CSV table of C-alpha atoms in Angstrom, one decimal:
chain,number,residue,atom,x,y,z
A,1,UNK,CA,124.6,262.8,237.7
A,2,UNK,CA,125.3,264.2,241.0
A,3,UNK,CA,122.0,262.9,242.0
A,4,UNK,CA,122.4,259.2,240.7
A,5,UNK,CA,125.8,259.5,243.4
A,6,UNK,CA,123.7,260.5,246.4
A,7,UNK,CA,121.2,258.2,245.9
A,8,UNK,CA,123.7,255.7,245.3
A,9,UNK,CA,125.7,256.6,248.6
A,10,UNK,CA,122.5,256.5,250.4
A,11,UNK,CA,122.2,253.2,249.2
A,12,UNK,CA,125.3,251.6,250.6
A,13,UNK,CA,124.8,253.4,254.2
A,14,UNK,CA,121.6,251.3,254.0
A,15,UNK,CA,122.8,248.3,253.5
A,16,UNK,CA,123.2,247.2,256.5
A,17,UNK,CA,119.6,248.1,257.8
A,18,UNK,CA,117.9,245.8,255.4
A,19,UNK,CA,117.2,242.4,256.0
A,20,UNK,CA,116.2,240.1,253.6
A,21,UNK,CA,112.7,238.2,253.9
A,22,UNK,CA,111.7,234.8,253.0
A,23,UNK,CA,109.8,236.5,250.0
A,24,UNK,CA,112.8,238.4,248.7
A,25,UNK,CA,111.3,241.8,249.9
A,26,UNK,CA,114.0,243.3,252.0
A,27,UNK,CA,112.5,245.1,255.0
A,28,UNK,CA,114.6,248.2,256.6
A,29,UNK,CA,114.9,247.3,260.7
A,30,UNK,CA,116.8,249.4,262.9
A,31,UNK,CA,119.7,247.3,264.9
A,32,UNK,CA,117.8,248.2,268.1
A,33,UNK,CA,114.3,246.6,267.2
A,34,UNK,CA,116.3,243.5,265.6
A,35,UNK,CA,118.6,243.4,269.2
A,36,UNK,CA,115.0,243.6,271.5
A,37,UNK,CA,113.7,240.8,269.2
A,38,UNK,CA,116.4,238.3,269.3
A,39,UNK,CA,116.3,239.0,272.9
A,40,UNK,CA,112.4,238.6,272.7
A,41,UNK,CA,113.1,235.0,271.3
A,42,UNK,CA,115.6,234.4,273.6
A,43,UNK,CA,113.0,234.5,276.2
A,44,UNK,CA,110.3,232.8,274.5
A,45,UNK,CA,112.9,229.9,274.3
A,46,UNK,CA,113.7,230.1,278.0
A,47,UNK,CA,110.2,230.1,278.9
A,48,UNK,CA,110.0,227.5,276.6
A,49,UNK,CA,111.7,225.3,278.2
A,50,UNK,CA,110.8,226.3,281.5
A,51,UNK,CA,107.2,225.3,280.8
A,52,UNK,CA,108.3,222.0,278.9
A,53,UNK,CA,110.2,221.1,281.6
A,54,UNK,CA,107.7,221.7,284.5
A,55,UNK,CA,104.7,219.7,281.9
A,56,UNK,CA,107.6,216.7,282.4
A,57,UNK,CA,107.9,217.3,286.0
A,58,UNK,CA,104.2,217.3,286.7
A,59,UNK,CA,103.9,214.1,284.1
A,60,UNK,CA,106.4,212.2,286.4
A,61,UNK,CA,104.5,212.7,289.4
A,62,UNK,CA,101.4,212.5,288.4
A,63,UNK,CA,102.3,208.5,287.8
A,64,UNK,CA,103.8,208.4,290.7
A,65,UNK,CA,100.4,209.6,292.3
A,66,UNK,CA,98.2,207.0,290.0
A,67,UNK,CA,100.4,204.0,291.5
A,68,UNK,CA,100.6,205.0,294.6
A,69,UNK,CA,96.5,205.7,294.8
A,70,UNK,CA,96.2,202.3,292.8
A,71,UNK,CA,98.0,200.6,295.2
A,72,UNK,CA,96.3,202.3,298.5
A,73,UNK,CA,92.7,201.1,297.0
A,74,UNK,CA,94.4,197.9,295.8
A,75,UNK,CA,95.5,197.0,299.8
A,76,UNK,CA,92.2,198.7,301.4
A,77,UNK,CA,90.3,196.2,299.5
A,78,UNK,CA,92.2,193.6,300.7
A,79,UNK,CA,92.1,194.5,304.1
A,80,UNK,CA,88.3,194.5,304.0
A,81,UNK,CA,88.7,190.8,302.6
A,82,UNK,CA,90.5,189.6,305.4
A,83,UNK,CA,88.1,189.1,308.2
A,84,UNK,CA,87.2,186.4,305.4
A,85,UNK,CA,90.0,184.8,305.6
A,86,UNK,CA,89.9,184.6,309.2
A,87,UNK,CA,86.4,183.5,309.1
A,88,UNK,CA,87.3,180.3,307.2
A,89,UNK,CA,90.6,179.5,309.3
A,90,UNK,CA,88.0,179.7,312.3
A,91,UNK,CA,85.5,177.1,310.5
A,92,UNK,CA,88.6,174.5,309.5
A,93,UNK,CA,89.7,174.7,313.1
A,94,UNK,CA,86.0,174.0,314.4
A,95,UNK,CA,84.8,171.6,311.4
A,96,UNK,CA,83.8,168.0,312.6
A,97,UNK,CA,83.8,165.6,309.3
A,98,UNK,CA,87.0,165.5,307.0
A,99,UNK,CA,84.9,166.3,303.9
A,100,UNK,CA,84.2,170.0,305.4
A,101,UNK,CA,87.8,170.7,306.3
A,102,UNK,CA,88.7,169.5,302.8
A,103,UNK,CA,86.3,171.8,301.2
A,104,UNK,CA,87.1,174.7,303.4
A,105,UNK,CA,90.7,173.7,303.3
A,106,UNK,CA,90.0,174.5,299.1
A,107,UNK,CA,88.6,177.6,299.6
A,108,UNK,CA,91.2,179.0,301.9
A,109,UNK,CA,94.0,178.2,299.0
A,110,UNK,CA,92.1,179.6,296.4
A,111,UNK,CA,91.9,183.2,298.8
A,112,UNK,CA,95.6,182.7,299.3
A,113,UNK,CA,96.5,182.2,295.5
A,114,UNK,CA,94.0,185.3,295.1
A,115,UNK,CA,96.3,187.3,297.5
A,116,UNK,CA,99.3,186.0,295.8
A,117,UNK,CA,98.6,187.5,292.8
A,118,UNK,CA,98.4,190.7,294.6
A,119,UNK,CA,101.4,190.4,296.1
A,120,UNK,CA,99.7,190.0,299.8
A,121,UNK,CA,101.9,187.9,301.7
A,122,UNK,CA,101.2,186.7,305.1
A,123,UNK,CA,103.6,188.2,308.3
A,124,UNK,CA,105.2,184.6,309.5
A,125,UNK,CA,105.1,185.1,313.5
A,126,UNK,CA,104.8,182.2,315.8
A,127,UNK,CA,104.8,181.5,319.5
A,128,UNK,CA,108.0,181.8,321.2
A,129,UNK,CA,108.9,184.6,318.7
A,130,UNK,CA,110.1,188.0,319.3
A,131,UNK,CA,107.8,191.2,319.9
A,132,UNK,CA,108.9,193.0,317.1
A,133,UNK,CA,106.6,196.0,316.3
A,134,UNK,CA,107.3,196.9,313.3
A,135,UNK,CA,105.1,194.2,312.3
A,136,UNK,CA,102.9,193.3,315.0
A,137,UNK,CA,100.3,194.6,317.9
A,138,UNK,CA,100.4,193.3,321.4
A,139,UNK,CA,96.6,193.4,322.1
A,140,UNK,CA,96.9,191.0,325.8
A,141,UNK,CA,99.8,190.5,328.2
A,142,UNK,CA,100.5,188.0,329.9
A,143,UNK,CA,102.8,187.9,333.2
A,144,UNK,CA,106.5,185.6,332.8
A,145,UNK,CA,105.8,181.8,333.6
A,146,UNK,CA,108.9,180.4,335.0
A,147,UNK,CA,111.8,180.4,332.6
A,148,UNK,CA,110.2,182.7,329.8
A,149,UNK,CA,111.5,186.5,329.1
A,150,UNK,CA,109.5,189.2,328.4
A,151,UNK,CA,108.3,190.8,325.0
A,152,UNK,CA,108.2,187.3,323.7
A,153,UNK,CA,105.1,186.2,321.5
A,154,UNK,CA,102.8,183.5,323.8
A,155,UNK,CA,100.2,183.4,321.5
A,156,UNK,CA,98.7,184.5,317.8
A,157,UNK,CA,95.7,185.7,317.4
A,158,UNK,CA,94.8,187.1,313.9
A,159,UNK,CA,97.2,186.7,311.0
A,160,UNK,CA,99.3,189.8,309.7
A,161,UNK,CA,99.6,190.6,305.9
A,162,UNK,CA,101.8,192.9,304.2
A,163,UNK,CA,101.6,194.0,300.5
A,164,UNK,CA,104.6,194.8,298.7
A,165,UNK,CA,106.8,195.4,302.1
A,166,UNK,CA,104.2,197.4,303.5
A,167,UNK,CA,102.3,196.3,306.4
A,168,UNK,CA,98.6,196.2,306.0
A,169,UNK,CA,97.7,194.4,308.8
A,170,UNK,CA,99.6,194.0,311.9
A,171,UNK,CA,99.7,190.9,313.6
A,172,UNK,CA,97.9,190.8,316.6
A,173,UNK,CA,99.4,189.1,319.8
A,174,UNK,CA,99.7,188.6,323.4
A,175,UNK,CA,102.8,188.8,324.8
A,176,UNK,CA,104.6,188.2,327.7
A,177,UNK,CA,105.6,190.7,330.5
């Protein structure tokens, strides 16, 4: 009977060394091992979310990278259209019959609806404008007639576009100095 008591006693100082498993087997763990493994999860979580928070990081600018390359090639194709464009301006101004300017006169709107629908817009500079180089390039100077300032716009000679706000070609100009 005296044994039945210290295996009973021995029982109850156990107690709270076994944990109880998802099969019903209990498992004896000592509090250390349980402490280092809750601390052990603790990290994994941490790390956890480290990790799924640098995957949405890299996610985010990873689109940002795709637009911006799309919208680079988008605008370098363009700009190799353009000497098009100016091309068929040069023909209307130097057509002789009516017809040809009206067929020319089609094919320049149908480029412009084109760069409409990639948001291409042209740079509206005229003479008697403003330098303003923000948008434009002063390719020939010209010296102040009587009555004109300087840094104003005598005369355009290639059309600017931007794309989106962004210039992609300046407009070129002579100005006065």
């Amino acid at each position: 009977m005296a044994k039945k008591k210290d295996e009973n006693l021995k029982k109850e100082e156990n107690t709270d060394e076994v944990v109880n498993t998802a099969d019903g087997t209990g498992v004896t763990a000592e509090p250390d091992e349980l402490e280092k493994a809750q601390a052990l999860a603790e990290d994994y979580k941490r790390k956890w979310y480290s990790v799924s928070a640098e995957y949405d990081n890299y996610r985010k600018r990873n689109s940002a990278a795709v637009s911006k390359a799309y919208a680079d090639g988008a605008a370098e194709a363009v700009l190799k259209l353009l000497p098009v464009a100016d091309n068929f301006g040069y023909a209307l101004a130097s057509a002789a019959d009516e017809k040809t300017k009206a067929g020319i006169d089609k094919v320049i709107k149908s480029f412009n609806t084109v760069l409409k629908s990639l948001d291409v817009e042209e740079i509206e500079v005229a003479a008697g404008d403003a330098f303003d180089e923000s948008v434009m390039e002063a390719v020939l100077d010209f010296p102040c007639g009587e009555g004109e300032t300087p840094n104003l716009v005598k005369q355009v000679l290639k059309k600017g576009y931007k794309q989106g706000g962004k210039v992609i070609r300046f407009v070129q100009v002579a100005v006065t100095v």
